[in-house]
Short mmCIF file of C-alpha atoms in Angstrom, two decimals:
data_model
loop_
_atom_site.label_atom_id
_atom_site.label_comp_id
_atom_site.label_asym_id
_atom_site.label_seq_id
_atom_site.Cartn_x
_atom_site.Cartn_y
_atom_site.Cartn_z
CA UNK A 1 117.70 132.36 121.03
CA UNK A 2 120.36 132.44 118.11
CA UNK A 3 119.70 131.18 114.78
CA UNK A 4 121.65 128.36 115.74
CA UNK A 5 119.60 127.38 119.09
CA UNK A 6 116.54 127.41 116.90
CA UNK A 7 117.40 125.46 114.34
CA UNK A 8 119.00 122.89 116.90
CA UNK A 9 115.43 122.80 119.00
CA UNK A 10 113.71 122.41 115.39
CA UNK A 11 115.44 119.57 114.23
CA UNK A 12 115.07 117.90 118.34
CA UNK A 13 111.48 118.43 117.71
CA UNK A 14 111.28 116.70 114.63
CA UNK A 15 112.82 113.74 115.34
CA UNK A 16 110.83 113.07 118.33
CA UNK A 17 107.38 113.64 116.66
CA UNK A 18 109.17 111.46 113.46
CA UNK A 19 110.04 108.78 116.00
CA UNK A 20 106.31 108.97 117.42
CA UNK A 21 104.63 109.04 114.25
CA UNK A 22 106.29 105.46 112.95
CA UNK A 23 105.86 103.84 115.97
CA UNK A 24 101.95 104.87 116.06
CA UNK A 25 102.41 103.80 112.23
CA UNK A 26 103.43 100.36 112.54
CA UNK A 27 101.30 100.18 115.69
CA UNK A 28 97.99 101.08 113.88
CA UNK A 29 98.69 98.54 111.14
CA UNK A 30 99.57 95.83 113.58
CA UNK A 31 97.44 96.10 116.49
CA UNK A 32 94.24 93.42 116.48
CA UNK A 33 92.13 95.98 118.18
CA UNK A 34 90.26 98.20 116.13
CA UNK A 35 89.91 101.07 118.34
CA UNK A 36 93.05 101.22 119.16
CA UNK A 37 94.19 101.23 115.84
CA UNK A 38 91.76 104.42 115.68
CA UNK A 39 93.57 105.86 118.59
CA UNK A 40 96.76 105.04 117.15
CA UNK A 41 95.33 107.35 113.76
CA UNK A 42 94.87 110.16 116.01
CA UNK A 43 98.82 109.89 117.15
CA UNK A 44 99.70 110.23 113.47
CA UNK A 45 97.48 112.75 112.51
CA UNK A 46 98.42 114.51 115.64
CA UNK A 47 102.23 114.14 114.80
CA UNK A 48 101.59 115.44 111.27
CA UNK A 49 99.43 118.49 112.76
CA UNK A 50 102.60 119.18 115.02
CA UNK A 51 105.21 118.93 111.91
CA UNK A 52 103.10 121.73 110.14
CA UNK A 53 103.22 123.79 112.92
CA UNK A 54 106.94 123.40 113.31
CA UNK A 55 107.08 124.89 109.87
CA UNK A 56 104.82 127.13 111.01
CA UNK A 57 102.19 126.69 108.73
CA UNK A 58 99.53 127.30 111.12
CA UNK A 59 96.53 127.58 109.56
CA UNK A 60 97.19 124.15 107.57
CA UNK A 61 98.26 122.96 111.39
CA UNK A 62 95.25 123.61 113.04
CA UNK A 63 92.98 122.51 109.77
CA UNK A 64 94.46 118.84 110.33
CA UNK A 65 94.01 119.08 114.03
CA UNK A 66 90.30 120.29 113.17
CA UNK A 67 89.16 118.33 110.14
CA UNK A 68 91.20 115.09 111.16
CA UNK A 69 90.90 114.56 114.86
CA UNK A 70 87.69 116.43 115.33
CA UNK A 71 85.49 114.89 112.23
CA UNK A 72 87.78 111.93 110.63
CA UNK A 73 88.35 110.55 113.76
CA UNK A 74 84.70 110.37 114.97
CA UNK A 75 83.45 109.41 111.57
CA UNK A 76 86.06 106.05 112.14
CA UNK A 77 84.80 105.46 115.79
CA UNK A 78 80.72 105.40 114.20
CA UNK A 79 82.13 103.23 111.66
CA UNK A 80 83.42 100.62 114.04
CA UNK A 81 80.12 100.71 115.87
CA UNK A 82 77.72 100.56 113.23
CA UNK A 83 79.15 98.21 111.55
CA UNK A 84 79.38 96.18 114.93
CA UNK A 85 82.96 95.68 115.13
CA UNK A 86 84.15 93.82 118.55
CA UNK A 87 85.48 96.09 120.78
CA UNK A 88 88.57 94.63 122.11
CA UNK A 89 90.99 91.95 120.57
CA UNK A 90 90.07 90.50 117.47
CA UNK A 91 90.57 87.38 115.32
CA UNK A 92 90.76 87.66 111.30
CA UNK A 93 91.67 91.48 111.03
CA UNK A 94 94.56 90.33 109.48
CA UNK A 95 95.43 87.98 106.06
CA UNK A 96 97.11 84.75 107.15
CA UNK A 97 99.78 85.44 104.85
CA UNK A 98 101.36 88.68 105.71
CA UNK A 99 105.12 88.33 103.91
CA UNK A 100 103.33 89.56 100.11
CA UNK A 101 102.31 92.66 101.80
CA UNK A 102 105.93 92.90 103.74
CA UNK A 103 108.08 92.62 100.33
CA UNK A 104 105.34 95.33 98.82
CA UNK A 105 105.76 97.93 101.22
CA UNK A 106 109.62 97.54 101.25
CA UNK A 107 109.78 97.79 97.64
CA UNK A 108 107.88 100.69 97.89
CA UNK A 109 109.71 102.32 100.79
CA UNK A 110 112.94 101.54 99.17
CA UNK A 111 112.33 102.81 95.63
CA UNK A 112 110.71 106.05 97.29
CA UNK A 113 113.33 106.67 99.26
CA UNK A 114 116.16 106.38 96.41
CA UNK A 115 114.36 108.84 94.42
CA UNK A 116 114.01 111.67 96.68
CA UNK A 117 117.54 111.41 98.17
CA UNK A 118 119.35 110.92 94.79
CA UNK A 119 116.95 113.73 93.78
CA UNK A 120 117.26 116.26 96.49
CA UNK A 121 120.23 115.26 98.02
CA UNK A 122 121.30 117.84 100.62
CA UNK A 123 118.65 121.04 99.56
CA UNK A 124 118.31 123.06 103.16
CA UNK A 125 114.97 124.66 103.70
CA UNK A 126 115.37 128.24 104.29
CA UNK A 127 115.79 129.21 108.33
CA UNK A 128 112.71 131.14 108.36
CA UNK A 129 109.76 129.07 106.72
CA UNK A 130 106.86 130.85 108.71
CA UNK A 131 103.87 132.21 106.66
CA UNK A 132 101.06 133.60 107.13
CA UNK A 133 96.94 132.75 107.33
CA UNK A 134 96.45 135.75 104.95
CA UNK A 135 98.92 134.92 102.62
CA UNK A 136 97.64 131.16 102.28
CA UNK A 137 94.30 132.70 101.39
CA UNK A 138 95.55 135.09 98.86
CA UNK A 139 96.45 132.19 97.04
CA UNK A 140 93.55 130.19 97.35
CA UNK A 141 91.10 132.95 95.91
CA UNK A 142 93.73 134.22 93.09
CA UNK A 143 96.05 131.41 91.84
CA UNK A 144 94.12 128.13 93.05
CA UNK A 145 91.00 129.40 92.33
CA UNK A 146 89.42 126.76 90.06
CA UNK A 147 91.13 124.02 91.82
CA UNK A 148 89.36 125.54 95.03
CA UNK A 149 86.23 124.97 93.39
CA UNK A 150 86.33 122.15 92.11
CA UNK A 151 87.24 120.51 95.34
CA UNK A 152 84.28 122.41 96.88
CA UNK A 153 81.70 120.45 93.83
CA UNK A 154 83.72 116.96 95.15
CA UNK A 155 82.95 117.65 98.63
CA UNK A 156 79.27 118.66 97.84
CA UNK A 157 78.98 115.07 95.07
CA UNK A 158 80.82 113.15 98.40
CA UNK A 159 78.27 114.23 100.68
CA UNK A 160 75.36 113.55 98.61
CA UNK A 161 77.44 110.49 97.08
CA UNK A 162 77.85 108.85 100.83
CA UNK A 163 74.17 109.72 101.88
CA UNK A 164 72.72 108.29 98.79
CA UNK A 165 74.27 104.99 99.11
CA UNK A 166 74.07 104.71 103.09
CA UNK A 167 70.31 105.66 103.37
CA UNK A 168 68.02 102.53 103.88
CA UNK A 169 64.94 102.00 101.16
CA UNK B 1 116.69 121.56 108.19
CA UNK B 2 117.11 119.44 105.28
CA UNK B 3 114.22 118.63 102.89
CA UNK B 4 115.08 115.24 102.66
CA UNK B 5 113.89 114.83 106.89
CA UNK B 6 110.25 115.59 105.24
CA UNK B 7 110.85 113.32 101.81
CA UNK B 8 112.30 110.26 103.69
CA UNK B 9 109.58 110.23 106.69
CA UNK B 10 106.63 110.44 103.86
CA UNK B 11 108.07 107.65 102.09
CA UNK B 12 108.54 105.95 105.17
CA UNK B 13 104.63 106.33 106.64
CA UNK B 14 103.57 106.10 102.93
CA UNK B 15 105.13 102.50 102.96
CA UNK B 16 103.69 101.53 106.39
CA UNK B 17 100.15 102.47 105.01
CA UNK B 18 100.86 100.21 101.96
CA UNK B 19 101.28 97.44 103.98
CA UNK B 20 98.41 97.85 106.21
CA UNK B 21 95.96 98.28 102.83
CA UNK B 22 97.42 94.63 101.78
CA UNK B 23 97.41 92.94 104.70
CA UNK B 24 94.79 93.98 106.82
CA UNK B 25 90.67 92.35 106.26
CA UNK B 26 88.31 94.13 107.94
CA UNK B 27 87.31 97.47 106.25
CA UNK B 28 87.82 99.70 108.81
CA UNK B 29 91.19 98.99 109.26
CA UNK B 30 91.79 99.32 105.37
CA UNK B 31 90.37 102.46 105.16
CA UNK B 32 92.61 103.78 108.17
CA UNK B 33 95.49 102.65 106.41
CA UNK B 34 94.34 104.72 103.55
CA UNK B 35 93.63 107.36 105.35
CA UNK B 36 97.47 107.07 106.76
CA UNK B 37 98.48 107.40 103.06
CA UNK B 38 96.79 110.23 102.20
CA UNK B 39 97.86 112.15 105.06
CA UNK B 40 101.49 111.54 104.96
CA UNK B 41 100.86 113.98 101.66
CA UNK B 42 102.47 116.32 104.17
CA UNK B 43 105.63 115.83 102.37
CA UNK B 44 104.33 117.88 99.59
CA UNK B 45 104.53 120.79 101.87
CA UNK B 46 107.85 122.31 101.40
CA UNK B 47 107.53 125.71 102.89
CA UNK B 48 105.99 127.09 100.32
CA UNK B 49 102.24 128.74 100.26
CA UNK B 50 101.27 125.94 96.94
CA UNK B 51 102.39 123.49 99.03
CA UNK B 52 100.58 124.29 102.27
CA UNK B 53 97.21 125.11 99.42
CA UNK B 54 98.21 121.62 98.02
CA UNK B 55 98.07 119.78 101.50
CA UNK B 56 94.80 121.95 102.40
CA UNK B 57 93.60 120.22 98.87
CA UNK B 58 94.36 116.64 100.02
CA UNK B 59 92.71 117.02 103.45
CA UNK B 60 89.82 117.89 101.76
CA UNK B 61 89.88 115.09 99.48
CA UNK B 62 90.90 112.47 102.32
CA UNK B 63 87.56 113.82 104.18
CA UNK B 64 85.46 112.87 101.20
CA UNK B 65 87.29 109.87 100.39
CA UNK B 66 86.48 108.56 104.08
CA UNK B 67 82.61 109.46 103.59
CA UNK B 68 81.94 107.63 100.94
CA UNK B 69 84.51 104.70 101.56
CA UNK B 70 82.34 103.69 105.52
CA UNK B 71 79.44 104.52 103.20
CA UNK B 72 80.33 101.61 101.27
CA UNK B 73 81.15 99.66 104.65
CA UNK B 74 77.80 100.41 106.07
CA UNK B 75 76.26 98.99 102.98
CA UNK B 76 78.51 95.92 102.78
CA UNK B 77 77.44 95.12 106.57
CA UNK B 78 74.14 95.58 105.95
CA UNK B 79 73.77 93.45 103.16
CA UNK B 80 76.07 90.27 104.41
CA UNK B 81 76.73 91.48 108.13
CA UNK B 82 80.64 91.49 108.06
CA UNK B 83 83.01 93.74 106.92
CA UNK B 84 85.52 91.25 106.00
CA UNK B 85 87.13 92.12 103.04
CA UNK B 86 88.34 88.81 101.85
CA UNK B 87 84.45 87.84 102.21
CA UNK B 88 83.16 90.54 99.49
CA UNK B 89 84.93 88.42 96.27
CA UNK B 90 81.05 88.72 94.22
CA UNK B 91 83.80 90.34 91.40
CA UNK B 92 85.71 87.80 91.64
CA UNK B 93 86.87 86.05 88.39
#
């Protein structure tokens, strides 16, 4: 395929995982059933897992599809069961008064949205954006070292953190 | 592709998690929205190996964030056997 061609299937591919992505979006915060607002989580996480690979980051790709929709996913569906959660349609998952949270979230969206395009206008990524598993680790162990462990002690104080207040004595 | 495609649909998922943290109740469904936040961090990536170490940062973090946060569910069921959030106001001046 030319340049062209693949830059014209890249930007087809976006918008149809961007297009599935809000919908699950504004599904997942609307729907009254909790599992299927989990479901709708794994569309979004899903979507984002495909937009990394379109970039071809693969290795952070297949990390989301791993740490997201294998363990994040599973820890939500044990939440909604433990803590009892009706499966199915659901009254109160929702404030009464919704219009607070509307005006919020459009201030947000707006303000967000003026900044980055009066700040990066028209910048094109370069055509070729693929990189490598090796050279994602390279970093890691030389440049992002400390920040690599640090998030390493957080993980270990989470773990410990979540077991020490869950645990029944 | 432009940058902006990225920018724009981050801000746009970031803004459909703030509204499900404000108006949503039950705990679960807060803590998905969260999670929805976090994630959309994706943006950050901008071809570049920081950002893709930066976004394999903020998974990590997210994963953490979730433990501890149905953690604090369990416990809040446990204790008054709903995780309503508009039921847990103890702090509440």
């Amino acid at each position: 395929m030319t340049v062209l061609g693949v830059l014209v299937a890249q930007n087809i591919a976006f918008g149809v995982i961007a297009a599935i992505m809000v919908f699950a979006a504004l599904r997942l915060v609307t729907t009254r059933n909790v599992v299927h607002a989990a479901l709708f989580l794994v569309v979004v996480l899903g979507g984002v897992a495909g937009l990394f690979l379109l970039m071809g980051a693969e290795f952070v790709g297949i990390t989301q599809i791993l740490v997201y929709i294998g363990a994040v996913v599973v820890l939500f569906l044990f939440g909604i069961m433990l803590t009892r959660t009706r499966i199915g349609d659901e009254e109160g998952t929702d404030h009464p008064k919704r219009l607070p949270a509307v005006l919020a979230a459009a201030l947000v969206a707006t303000i967000t949205i003026y900044a980055v395009v009066t700040g990066f206008g028209d910048v094109e990524l370069p055509a070729d954006t693929r990189t490598t598993t090796a050279e994602v680790a390279d970093s890691i162990f030389s440049t992002y070292i400390i920040p690599f462990e640090a998030v390493s002690v957080l993980l270990l104080a989470a773990l410990i953190g979540a077991i020490a207040i869950a645990r029944r004595d | 592709m432009l940058l902006n495609q990225f920018l724009i649909l981050s801000a746009v998922l970031f803004a459909i998690g703030v509204y499900g943290v404000l108006a949503r109740r039950n705990g679960v469904l807060v803590l998905m929205s969260i999670e929805l936040i976090l994630n959309v961090a994706f943006g950050s990536y901008v071809s570049s190996i920081s950002g893709e170490v930066f976004a394999l940062f903020i998974i990590t973090v997210a994963a953490a964030e979730v433990g501890v946060g149905l953690a604090i569910l369990l416990l809040l069921y446990r204790n008054r056997q709903s995780v309503d959030l508009s039921e847990a106001d103890l702090m509440k001046g």
